[in-house]
Amino acid sequence: MLTTSDNSTAKSRTLTSKQLPKATPWVIAVASIIVAIIISFIAFGGFNIPVVAVLAGLINIVAVFALSMSYEGRRKATDRAATTIVTSSFILACVPLISLLWLTVSKGGAAINGDLLSRTMLGMKGVLDQQYVAGEATLSGGFYHAIVGTVLITVAACIISIPIGVLTAIYLVEYSGKNKLGKAITFLVDVMTGIPSIVAGLFAFALFSTIANVIMPGAAGIAKTGFTAAVALSVLMIPIVVRNTEEILRLVPMDLREASYALGVPKWKTIVKIVLPTSVSGILSGVTIAIARVIGETAPIMVTAGFAKTLNWNLFSGWMSTLPTYIYDSQLRPVSPGDAALASSERAWAAALVLVTLVMVLNLLARIIAKVLAPKAGR
Amino acid sequence: MPTSTQTTVSGPAGAPDPDSRPASGPAQTPKAVVRPGDRIFSAATLIAGILILLILAGVALFLLAQSKDTINAQISDPSSITGGHGFFAYVWPLVVGTLISSAIALLVATPFALGIALFTTHMAPRKLAPVLGYVIDLLAAIPSVVYGLWGIALAGNLTAFYLWLSKWFGWIPIFAPDADGSVSNTGRTLLTASLVLSIMILPIITSLTREIFLQTPRLQEEAALALGATRWEMIRMSVLPFGKSGIASATMLGLGRALGETMAVAMILSPGLLTASLVVSGNQTIASEIAQNFPEAAGLRLSELITVGLVLFVITLLVNMAARAIVAKTSVKGS
C-alpha cells in the first residue's frame, strides 16, 4: 500500500492530510507491553504471560485508536485499529501453533534415538519403564513396528486409491462432458471429502466383518487387519486425489489435445501420451499431499487395525500399529501406570516428532515435485 | 468441457456402443473409428467413477447392516442398550456434546482465521506473505493425534483460568463450578477440547479463506484505494463482500471437520455425563465416544458404536450439503 507518510511534516500538509509518523504503531505497541507488565505486577502480583498478552493487546488497540482519532480523524483511526486487531489476532493465533511445534521438537528431540527407531514393544514390561524413570536404565521399547505399519498401510492405500482417483478424474474431465453421472460423481466426491475419518474406519470395519461373517460365522474379529485400515484410508484419500487431479487436468490446454487428434492419435493415446505427461507434476504433488493427509490419521486405523505391540509384515492377517495409533496408545494406555507412565509419554513424543517430520517432508516434496516436474513454459 | 469439441472420437461415457466398427457394416455412413484401446480406457475410467458411487453407497449400507442389532434391541428391549433407556437416550448427550464443542471451536476459530487470512493477503509485507501462507498450509497438515498430545501436555495450565472463570462468571451456567465449588483439576474438560479443536480447524478455515481473498479482483481493490478509501475501507468494501460465500463455505467445512474430529477430543476430554458446565469434567462427543470404546467393544456394544457412527455420518452429511447450498445460493448473486 502506498502511503505518503514519509513527509508528514508541515510542508506537505497542503497535499496530504495529517498523519502520524511511520514508527508510531511500533512505539505504541512497545509502550502498551510495558504498561501491561506494570499493571500485571501491581494487580496480579507478578509477571503473568497470558494476562500481559491480553492486556497489552487491548491497551494497544485503544491507544492506537485514541491517538489516531485525535490527530488523523475517524476514518484513519478505524483503519489503524483494524490493522492492529488483524495483526494482533495473527500474532495471537501463532502462539499455540509455535508452542505445538516447539513442544514436539523439544520433547521428541530429547527422547528420540536410534534404538527407539529400530526396536518394537516386544517383551516390554512395566518394570523396565520403572527402572528408566528411577534412572537405573535407558529408555526401552521403540516403534519400529509402527513405522513399518505406517509405510505398509499407506502404500496399500495408495495402490487402491491412486488408480481409482486418477481414472475418475480422467473420466470427469475427458469423458463425462456434462452428463448426469459426471455431475453425480462430482457431488459425491464433495460429500466424500466431508466424511469424518472415524466413519471411514467404521465403514471399512463393517465391510470386512460382514464379509468375514459370511465366510466364517462368528469370526468378525479377523476383520481387523492392515488391509482393512488401508481400505479405510482409501475412502479418505480417493476424494483428495480426484479433486487435485481434476483441477490439474482441466488446466491442460485444449490446443494440445486438438493437435494430437488432428494427427490421428486415438483419444486414449492422447490422454496417456499428451494429457497425463503434461500434468504429471500436478498429479504427483496432489498425490503426495493426499498421502501426507492420510498418513497422520489415527481414528480409522485404531478401529480397523487395532494396536499391535510387535512387528507384523502381513497386511492381511493380524493387528498392525501405525505411528499415530502408537502415539495414542502410548499416551493413554502406558505400559506402566503411575510415575513410570512418563516413559510411555516420552516414546509417544518421539513418535510424534517422527510423524510430524514425515508429514512436513511429504509436503515439501509435493512443492518440489510441482516445481521440478512442471512442464517448461513455452516460448 | 473438453469433450464437447471432440464428440466424434468416442461415444459418451464409454457406454457399450453397438454400432462401432466390428459390428456394423462398412457401407453405412462413415463413423469415427473406435479402437479397442479407447474402449478399454474409457470403460476403465467409467468403472473408477462408478466405484466411487458404490463406495459411498457402501458406507451407508454397511453401517446400516452393522447397526441391525442395535435397531432390533431398541425395538425389543430398549433397556439392554448402554445407559438402560434406549438408543436415543444414549445418543442424545453425545450429539449435544458434539454440537457444543464444534460450535465453540467455530466461534473461536473463525475470527482468527479471517484475521490471519487478511493479514497474509493484504497486510503482511509483500515478501513475507507467501511464506506465511505456506506455513499455514503446513500447519493444516499436522496430524490430529499430535494436537491431542499437545493438548494433554498443556491442559493443566488452564485450570487457573477456569477457576477464575467460575469465580467471576460462575452465574453463567456454562462456567458454573462443581457442587463443591471446584473445577476440573486436570483441565481436561470440554472447553479445553473445544479450544484445541478451534486451533486445529484454524489452519483449514484460514487456507480456504486466504485463497478466496487472493481472488478478489485487483481492479476493484485498486479502484477503492484510488477513490481515497483507507486500507480497511478497501477491505470492507471490496474484499469481504467478494469473499462472503467463500467465507461461509470455509466455516461450514471447518464445522464439518470439527464435528468429525476424533483424536483431539478422545485424548483430551475425560468423559462423563452431559453437564451444562464446560469447565468441570463431563460431556462427550460422538467421535470420541467411538474411539474410546471401540477397541474393547464386542457384540451389541460394537453395533451400538457403529450406529452412533452412522448418526455422525448423517450429521456431517447434512452440514456439508448445507455448506454447498450456501455456496450455490450466494455465488449466483455474487457473479
PDB file of C-alpha atoms in Angstrom, chain A residues 1 44 74-76 78-79 82-83 86-90 92-97 99-101 103-104 107 163-165 167-168 170-179 181 184-185 187-199 202-203 205-207 209-211 213 220 224 235 238 242-243 250 254 257-258 261 264-269 271-272 276 292-293 295-299 302-304 307 319 323-325 327-328 331-333 345 348-349 352 355-356 359-360 363-364 367, chain B residues 1-6 9-14 35-39 41-42 44-46 48-53 55-56 58-60 62-63 65-66 111-112 114-116 118-120 122-123 126 130 132-134 136-147 149-150 152-154 164 188 199 202-203 218 221 225 227-234 236 256-257 259-263 266-267 286-288 290-292 294-296 302 305-306 308-310 312-313 316-317 320-321 324:
ATOM      1  CA  MET A   1       0.000   0.000   0.000  1.00  0.00           C
ATOM      2  CA  PHE A  44      -1.690  -9.696  39.872  1.00  0.00           C
ATOM      3  CA  ARG A  74     -12.154   8.881  12.436  1.00  0.00           C
ATOM      4  CA  ARG A  75     -11.556   7.043   9.160  1.00  0.00           C
ATOM      5  CA  LYS A  76      -7.819   6.780   9.636  1.00  0.00           C
ATOM      6  CA  THR A  78     -10.682   2.935  12.220  1.00  0.00           C
ATOM      7  CA  ASP A  79      -8.152   1.818   9.649  1.00  0.00           C
ATOM      8  CA  ALA A  82      -8.482  -2.652  12.213  1.00  0.00           C
ATOM      9  CA  THR A  83      -4.873  -3.164  11.175  1.00  0.00           C
ATOM     10  CA  VAL A  86      -5.853  -8.114  12.480  1.00  0.00           C
ATOM     11  CA  THR A  87      -2.134  -8.099  13.170  1.00  0.00           C
ATOM     12  CA  SER A  88      -2.532  -8.961  16.817  1.00  0.00           C
ATOM     13  CA  SER A  89      -5.004 -11.735  16.019  1.00  0.00           C
ATOM     14  CA  PHE A  90      -2.393 -13.141  13.673  1.00  0.00           C
ATOM     15  CA  LEU A  92      -2.061 -14.463  18.950  1.00  0.00           C
ATOM     16  CA  ALA A  93      -3.006 -17.343  16.661  1.00  0.00           C
ATOM     17  CA  CYS A  94       0.643 -18.118  16.006  1.00  0.00           C
ATOM     18  CA  VAL A  95       1.293 -18.696  19.704  1.00  0.00           C
ATOM     19  CA  PRO A  96      -0.377 -22.121  20.056  1.00  0.00           C
ATOM     20  CA  LEU A  97       0.941 -23.265  16.708  1.00  0.00           C
ATOM     21  CA  SER A  99       4.058 -23.865  21.024  1.00  0.00           C
ATOM     22  CA  LEU A 100       2.931 -27.126  19.433  1.00  0.00           C
ATOM     23  CA  LEU A 101       5.899 -27.325  17.087  1.00  0.00           C
ATOM     24  CA  LEU A 103       6.933 -28.906  22.261  1.00  0.00           C
ATOM     25  CA  THR A 104       7.152 -31.616  19.600  1.00  0.00           C
ATOM     26  CA  LYS A 107      10.125 -33.231  23.912  1.00  0.00           C
ATOM     27  CA  PRO A 163      -5.651 -45.604  -9.813  1.00  0.00           C
ATOM     28  CA  ILE A 164      -9.288 -45.083  -8.804  1.00  0.00           C
ATOM     29  CA  GLY A 165      -8.743 -41.414  -8.084  1.00  0.00           C
ATOM     30  CA  LEU A 167      -9.067 -42.618 -13.512  1.00  0.00           C
ATOM     31  CA  THR A 168     -12.139 -40.968 -12.019  1.00  0.00           C
ATOM     32  CA  ILE A 170      -9.860 -38.543 -16.207  1.00  0.00           C
ATOM     33  CA  TYR A 171     -13.452 -39.679 -16.589  1.00  0.00           C
ATOM     34  CA  LEU A 172     -14.741 -36.408 -15.189  1.00  0.00           C
ATOM     35  CA  VAL A 173     -12.531 -34.220 -17.335  1.00  0.00           C
ATOM     36  CA  GLU A 174     -12.186 -36.169 -20.591  1.00  0.00           C
ATOM     37  CA  TYR A 175     -15.252 -38.357 -20.895  1.00  0.00           C
ATOM     38  CA  SER A 176     -18.216 -37.297 -18.808  1.00  0.00           C
ATOM     39  CA  GLY A 177     -18.859 -33.990 -20.539  1.00  0.00           C
ATOM     40  CA  LYS A 178     -21.882 -32.625 -18.772  1.00  0.00           C
ATOM     41  CA  ASN A 179     -23.795 -35.846 -18.298  1.00  0.00           C
ATOM     42  CA  LEU A 181     -23.213 -39.411 -13.997  1.00  0.00           C
ATOM     43  CA  ALA A 184     -23.338 -37.142  -9.554  1.00  0.00           C
ATOM     44  CA  ILE A 185     -19.722 -38.208  -9.172  1.00  0.00           C
ATOM     45  CA  PHE A 187     -21.205 -34.156  -5.988  1.00  0.00           C
ATOM     46  CA  LEU A 188     -20.405 -37.424  -4.235  1.00  0.00           C
ATOM     47  CA  VAL A 189     -16.688 -36.699  -4.256  1.00  0.00           C
ATOM     48  CA  ASP A 190     -17.545 -33.467  -2.461  1.00  0.00           C
ATOM     49  CA  VAL A 191     -19.620 -35.420   0.026  1.00  0.00           C
ATOM     50  CA  MET A 192     -16.816 -37.933   0.471  1.00  0.00           C
ATOM     51  CA  THR A 193     -14.365 -35.168   1.341  1.00  0.00           C
ATOM     52  CA  GLY A 194     -16.547 -34.442   4.339  1.00  0.00           C
ATOM     53  CA  ILE A 195     -16.758 -37.986   5.706  1.00  0.00           C
ATOM     54  CA  PRO A 196     -15.356 -37.969   9.241  1.00  0.00           C
ATOM     55  CA  SER A 197     -12.279 -40.152   9.347  1.00  0.00           C
ATOM     56  CA  ILE A 198     -13.677 -42.357  12.082  1.00  0.00           C
ATOM     57  CA  VAL A 199     -16.757 -43.085   9.984  1.00  0.00           C
ATOM     58  CA  LEU A 202     -16.160 -47.880  10.817  1.00  0.00           C
ATOM     59  CA  PHE A 203     -17.185 -48.456   7.206  1.00  0.00           C
ATOM     60  CA  PHE A 205     -14.535 -52.494   9.584  1.00  0.00           C
ATOM     61  CA  ALA A 206     -18.233 -53.062   8.931  1.00  0.00           C
ATOM     62  CA  LEU A 207     -17.470 -54.119   5.356  1.00  0.00           C
ATOM     63  CA  SER A 209     -16.565 -58.009   9.362  1.00  0.00           C
ATOM     64  CA  THR A 210     -19.694 -58.585   7.272  1.00  0.00           C
ATOM     65  CA  ILE A 211     -17.586 -60.451   4.720  1.00  0.00           C
ATOM     66  CA  ASN A 213     -19.120 -63.310   8.997  1.00  0.00           C
ATOM     67  CA  ALA A 220     -15.826 -60.924  12.799  1.00  0.00           C
ATOM     68  CA  LYS A 224      -9.104 -56.168  11.961  1.00  0.00           C
ATOM     69  CA  VAL A 235     -12.014 -43.782   1.399  1.00  0.00           C
ATOM     70  CA  ILE A 238      -9.687 -41.006  -3.080  1.00  0.00           C
ATOM     71  CA  VAL A 242      -9.765 -36.901  -7.549  1.00  0.00           C
ATOM     72  CA  ARG A 243     -10.053 -33.225  -6.640  1.00  0.00           C
ATOM     73  CA  ARG A 250      -8.580 -29.030 -16.544  1.00  0.00           C
ATOM     74  CA  MET A 254      -7.292 -27.770 -25.245  1.00  0.00           C
ATOM     75  CA  ARG A 257      -5.469 -32.330 -27.280  1.00  0.00           C
ATOM     76  CA  GLU A 258      -6.731 -30.967 -30.565  1.00  0.00           C
ATOM     77  CA  TYR A 261      -6.429 -35.546 -32.536  1.00  0.00           C
ATOM     78  CA  GLY A 264      -4.984 -39.002 -35.953  1.00  0.00           C
ATOM     79  CA  VAL A 265      -3.962 -40.102 -32.489  1.00  0.00           C
ATOM     80  CA  PRO A 266      -6.715 -42.034 -30.721  1.00  0.00           C
ATOM     81  CA  LYS A 267      -8.291 -40.479 -27.686  1.00  0.00           C
ATOM     82  CA  TRP A 268      -6.866 -42.880 -25.124  1.00  0.00           C
ATOM     83  CA  LYS A 269      -3.391 -42.421 -26.535  1.00  0.00           C
ATOM     84  CA  ILE A 271      -4.729 -38.889 -22.786  1.00  0.00           C
ATOM     85  CA  VAL A 272      -1.891 -41.244 -21.923  1.00  0.00           C
ATOM     86  CA  LEU A 276      -1.052 -37.073 -18.437  1.00  0.00           C
ATOM     87  CA  ALA A 292       0.591 -36.521   3.829  1.00  0.00           C
ATOM     88  CA  ARG A 293      -3.036 -36.056   4.803  1.00  0.00           C
ATOM     89  CA  ILE A 295      -0.532 -40.765   6.964  1.00  0.00           C
ATOM     90  CA  GLY A 296      -1.416 -38.900  10.134  1.00  0.00           C
ATOM     91  CA  GLU A 297      -4.888 -40.392  10.509  1.00  0.00           C
ATOM     92  CA  THR A 298      -5.437 -42.161  13.798  1.00  0.00           C
ATOM     93  CA  ALA A 299      -9.107 -42.875  14.262  1.00  0.00           C
ATOM     94  CA  MET A 302      -7.498 -47.819  15.533  1.00  0.00           C
ATOM     95  CA  VAL A 303     -10.946 -49.135  14.657  1.00  0.00           C
ATOM     96  CA  THR A 304      -9.645 -51.229  11.755  1.00  0.00           C
ATOM     97  CA  PHE A 307      -2.978 -51.752  18.399  1.00  0.00           C
ATOM     98  CA  TRP A 319      -3.285 -56.364  14.070  1.00  0.00           C
ATOM     99  CA  LEU A 323       2.741 -44.112  14.216  1.00  0.00           C
ATOM    100  CA  PRO A 324      -0.483 -42.234  15.076  1.00  0.00           C
ATOM    101  CA  THR A 325      -2.092 -45.201  16.837  1.00  0.00           C
ATOM    102  CA  ILE A 327       1.211 -42.297  19.903  1.00  0.00           C
ATOM    103  CA  TYR A 328      -2.390 -42.594  21.083  1.00  0.00           C
ATOM    104  CA  GLN A 331      -0.079 -41.790  25.830  1.00  0.00           C
ATOM    105  CA  LEU A 332      -3.436 -43.105  27.004  1.00  0.00           C
ATOM    106  CA  ARG A 333      -2.524 -46.664  27.937  1.00  0.00           C
ATOM    107  CA  SER A 345       4.793 -40.458  27.139  1.00  0.00           C
ATOM    108  CA  ALA A 348       4.860 -41.027  22.254  1.00  0.00           C
ATOM    109  CA  TRP A 349       6.562 -37.649  21.808  1.00  0.00           C
ATOM    110  CA  ALA A 352       5.164 -37.626  17.216  1.00  0.00           C
ATOM    111  CA  LEU A 355       5.381 -38.331  12.304  1.00  0.00           C
ATOM    112  CA  VAL A 356       5.432 -34.537  12.085  1.00  0.00           C
ATOM    113  CA  VAL A 359       4.320 -35.032   7.114  1.00  0.00           C
ATOM    114  CA  MET A 360       6.429 -31.900   6.673  1.00  0.00           C
ATOM    115  CA  ASN A 363       4.508 -31.524   1.964  1.00  0.00           C
ATOM    116  CA  LEU A 364       7.870 -30.090   0.959  1.00  0.00           C
ATOM    117  CA  ARG A 367       6.166 -28.467  -3.540  1.00  0.00           C
TER     118      ARG A 367
ATOM    119  CA  MET B   1     -15.910 -29.263 -21.235  1.00  0.00           C
ATOM    120  CA  PRO B   2     -13.069 -30.758 -23.236  1.00  0.00           C
ATOM    121  CA  THR B   3     -15.258 -33.432 -24.809  1.00  0.00           C
ATOM    122  CA  SER B   4     -17.703 -31.044 -26.352  1.00  0.00           C
ATOM    123  CA  THR B   5     -15.307 -30.289 -29.200  1.00  0.00           C
ATOM    124  CA  GLN B   6     -14.297 -33.892 -29.579  1.00  0.00           C
ATOM    125  CA  VAL B   9     -13.843 -39.923 -31.474  1.00  0.00           C
ATOM    126  CA  SER B  10     -15.737 -41.692 -28.745  1.00  0.00           C
ATOM    127  CA  GLY B  11     -19.268 -42.166 -27.612  1.00  0.00           C
ATOM    128  CA  PRO B  12     -20.367 -40.573 -24.395  1.00  0.00           C
ATOM    129  CA  ALA B  13     -19.117 -42.170 -21.230  1.00  0.00           C
ATOM    130  CA  GLY B  14     -17.724 -45.202 -22.984  1.00  0.00           C
ATOM    131  CA  ARG B  35     -10.227 -48.545 -31.269  1.00  0.00           C
ATOM    132  CA  PRO B  36     -10.126 -51.257 -28.618  1.00  0.00           C
ATOM    133  CA  GLY B  37      -7.731 -49.099 -26.646  1.00  0.00           C
ATOM    134  CA  ASP B  38     -10.377 -46.398 -26.498  1.00  0.00           C
ATOM    135  CA  ARG B  39     -12.994 -48.864 -25.349  1.00  0.00           C
ATOM    136  CA  PHE B  41      -9.624 -46.936 -21.408  1.00  0.00           C
ATOM    137  CA  SER B  42     -12.978 -45.233 -21.304  1.00  0.00           C
ATOM    138  CA  ALA B  44     -11.750 -48.206 -17.014  1.00  0.00           C
ATOM    139  CA  THR B  45     -12.353 -44.574 -16.189  1.00  0.00           C
ATOM    140  CA  LEU B  46     -16.086 -45.177 -16.084  1.00  0.00           C
ATOM    141  CA  ALA B  48     -13.480 -45.987 -11.439  1.00  0.00           C
ATOM    142  CA  GLY B  49     -16.174 -43.316 -11.381  1.00  0.00           C
ATOM    143  CA  ILE B  50     -18.912 -45.799 -10.613  1.00  0.00           C
ATOM    144  CA  LEU B  51     -16.758 -47.331  -7.891  1.00  0.00           C
ATOM    145  CA  ILE B  52     -16.935 -44.011  -6.076  1.00  0.00           C
ATOM    146  CA  LEU B  53     -20.713 -44.133  -6.151  1.00  0.00           C
ATOM    147  CA  ILE B  55     -18.150 -46.783  -2.033  1.00  0.00           C
ATOM    148  CA  LEU B  56     -20.394 -44.022  -0.777  1.00  0.00           C
ATOM    149  CA  GLY B  58     -21.421 -48.912   0.725  1.00  0.00           C
ATOM    150  CA  VAL B  59     -20.559 -46.624   3.621  1.00  0.00           C
ATOM    151  CA  ALA B  60     -24.230 -46.061   4.335  1.00  0.00           C
ATOM    152  CA  PHE B  62     -22.626 -51.457   5.684  1.00  0.00           C
ATOM    153  CA  LEU B  63     -23.031 -49.092   8.607  1.00  0.00           C
ATOM    154  CA  ALA B  65     -26.191 -53.527   8.209  1.00  0.00           C
ATOM    155  CA  GLN B  66     -23.990 -53.491  11.280  1.00  0.00           C
ATOM    156  CA  PRO B 111     -12.483 -14.504  13.648  1.00  0.00           C
ATOM    157  CA  PHE B 112      -8.867 -15.524  14.000  1.00  0.00           C
ATOM    158  CA  LEU B 114     -10.304 -14.239   8.961  1.00  0.00           C
ATOM    159  CA  GLY B 115      -7.673 -12.131  10.720  1.00  0.00           C
ATOM    160  CA  ILE B 116      -4.837 -14.376   9.592  1.00  0.00           C
ATOM    161  CA  LEU B 118      -6.499 -10.826   5.820  1.00  0.00           C
ATOM    162  CA  PHE B 119      -3.097 -10.347   7.354  1.00  0.00           C
ATOM    163  CA  THR B 120      -1.351 -12.706   4.964  1.00  0.00           C
ATOM    164  CA  HIS B 122      -3.458  -7.704   2.443  1.00  0.00           C
ATOM    165  CA  MET B 123      -1.403  -6.506   5.360  1.00  0.00           C
ATOM    166  CA  ARG B 126       4.894  -8.410   0.370  1.00  0.00           C
ATOM    167  CA  PRO B 130       3.726 -16.236   0.560  1.00  0.00           C
ATOM    168  CA  LEU B 132       3.217 -17.156   5.880  1.00  0.00           C
ATOM    169  CA  GLY B 133       0.635 -18.743   3.600  1.00  0.00           C
ATOM    170  CA  TYR B 134       2.872 -21.734   3.141  1.00  0.00           C
ATOM    171  CA  ILE B 136      -0.356 -22.056   7.430  1.00  0.00           C
ATOM    172  CA  ASP B 137      -0.723 -24.839   4.852  1.00  0.00           C
ATOM    173  CA  LEU B 138       1.922 -26.868   6.664  1.00  0.00           C
ATOM    174  CA  LEU B 139       0.118 -26.421   9.965  1.00  0.00           C
ATOM    175  CA  ALA B 140      -3.078 -27.745   8.403  1.00  0.00           C
ATOM    176  CA  ALA B 141      -1.181 -30.961   7.768  1.00  0.00           C
ATOM    177  CA  ILE B 142      -0.132 -31.621  11.373  1.00  0.00           C
ATOM    178  CA  PRO B 143      -1.802 -34.879  12.429  1.00  0.00           C
ATOM    179  CA  SER B 144      -4.615 -34.569  14.923  1.00  0.00           C
ATOM    180  CA  VAL B 145      -3.023 -37.042  17.295  1.00  0.00           C
ATOM    181  CA  VAL B 146      -0.148 -34.614  17.766  1.00  0.00           C
ATOM    182  CA  TYR B 147      -2.622 -31.853  18.643  1.00  0.00           C
ATOM    183  CA  LEU B 149      -0.713 -34.955  22.696  1.00  0.00           C
ATOM    184  CA  TRP B 150      -0.034 -31.243  22.898  1.00  0.00           C
ATOM    185  CA  ILE B 152      -2.846 -33.187  27.173  1.00  0.00           C
ATOM    186  CA  ALA B 153       0.540 -31.682  27.953  1.00  0.00           C
ATOM    187  CA  LEU B 154      -0.858 -28.175  28.340  1.00  0.00           C
ATOM    188  CA  TRP B 164     -11.082 -17.558  37.641  1.00  0.00           C
ATOM    189  CA  ARG B 188      -9.307 -31.945  30.718  1.00  0.00           C
ATOM    190  CA  ILE B 199      -6.737 -24.412  16.880  1.00  0.00           C
ATOM    191  CA  LEU B 202      -7.931 -22.662  12.272  1.00  0.00           C
ATOM    192  CA  PRO B 203      -5.410 -23.519   9.526  1.00  0.00           C
ATOM    193  CA  ARG B 218      -7.336  -6.434  -8.261  1.00  0.00           C
ATOM    194  CA  GLU B 221      -9.250  -3.109  -4.757  1.00  0.00           C
ATOM    195  CA  LEU B 225      -7.938   2.842  -2.935  1.00  0.00           C
ATOM    196  CA  LEU B 227     -11.169   6.789  -4.528  1.00  0.00           C
ATOM    197  CA  GLY B 228      -9.405   7.540  -1.293  1.00  0.00           C
ATOM    198  CA  ALA B 229     -10.505   4.599   0.796  1.00  0.00           C
ATOM    199  CA  THR B 230      -8.241   3.611   3.624  1.00  0.00           C
ATOM    200  CA  ARG B 231      -6.949   0.069   3.555  1.00  0.00           C
ATOM    201  CA  TRP B 232      -9.613  -1.118   5.996  1.00  0.00           C
ATOM    202  CA  GLU B 233     -12.359   0.562   3.983  1.00  0.00           C
ATOM    203  CA  MET B 234     -10.996  -1.098   0.862  1.00  0.00           C
ATOM    204  CA  ARG B 236     -14.623  -3.861   3.878  1.00  0.00           C
ATOM    205  CA  GLY B 256     -17.696 -30.436   9.281  1.00  0.00           C
ATOM    206  CA  ARG B 257     -14.114 -31.066  10.249  1.00  0.00           C
ATOM    207  CA  LEU B 259     -17.794 -32.395  14.083  1.00  0.00           C
ATOM    208  CA  GLY B 260     -15.888 -35.429  12.863  1.00  0.00           C
ATOM    209  CA  GLU B 261     -12.635 -34.701  14.629  1.00  0.00           C
ATOM    210  CA  THR B 262     -11.905 -37.615  16.885  1.00  0.00           C
ATOM    211  CA  MET B 263      -8.486 -37.801  18.353  1.00  0.00           C
ATOM    212  CA  ALA B 266     -10.731 -38.501  22.646  1.00  0.00           C
ATOM    213  CA  MET B 267      -7.327 -37.774  24.128  1.00  0.00           C
ATOM    214  CA  ILE B 286     -19.760 -38.872  19.220  1.00  0.00           C
ATOM    215  CA  ALA B 287     -16.403 -39.430  17.582  1.00  0.00           C
ATOM    216  CA  SER B 288     -14.584 -39.578  20.878  1.00  0.00           C
ATOM    217  CA  ILE B 290     -16.483 -44.351  19.445  1.00  0.00           C
ATOM    218  CA  ALA B 291     -12.714 -44.026  19.669  1.00  0.00           C
ATOM    219  CA  GLN B 292     -12.583 -44.570  23.408  1.00  0.00           C
ATOM    220  CA  PHE B 294     -14.361 -49.326  20.156  1.00  0.00           C
ATOM    221  CA  PRO B 295     -11.163 -51.260  20.953  1.00  0.00           C
ATOM    222  CA  GLU B 296     -12.871 -53.154  23.799  1.00  0.00           C
ATOM    223  CA  LEU B 302     -19.971 -52.841  18.853  1.00  0.00           C
ATOM    224  CA  LEU B 305     -20.979 -47.712  18.378  1.00  0.00           C
ATOM    225  CA  ILE B 306     -21.378 -48.291  14.655  1.00  0.00           C
ATOM    226  CA  VAL B 308     -23.562 -43.872  16.660  1.00  0.00           C
ATOM    227  CA  GLY B 309     -21.084 -43.531  13.804  1.00  0.00           C
ATOM    228  CA  LEU B 310     -23.987 -43.622  11.377  1.00  0.00           C
ATOM    229  CA  LEU B 312     -22.346 -38.769  12.961  1.00  0.00           C
ATOM    230  CA  PHE B 313     -22.203 -39.582   9.254  1.00  0.00           C
ATOM    231  CA  THR B 316     -21.783 -34.256   8.794  1.00  0.00           C
ATOM    232  CA  LEU B 317     -23.563 -35.070   5.545  1.00  0.00           C
ATOM    233  CA  ASN B 320     -21.689 -30.407   4.140  1.00  0.00           C
ATOM    234  CA  MET B 321     -24.788 -30.229   1.986  1.00  0.00           C
ATOM    235  CA  ARG B 324     -22.758 -26.440  -0.637  1.00  0.00           C
TER     236      ARG B 324
END
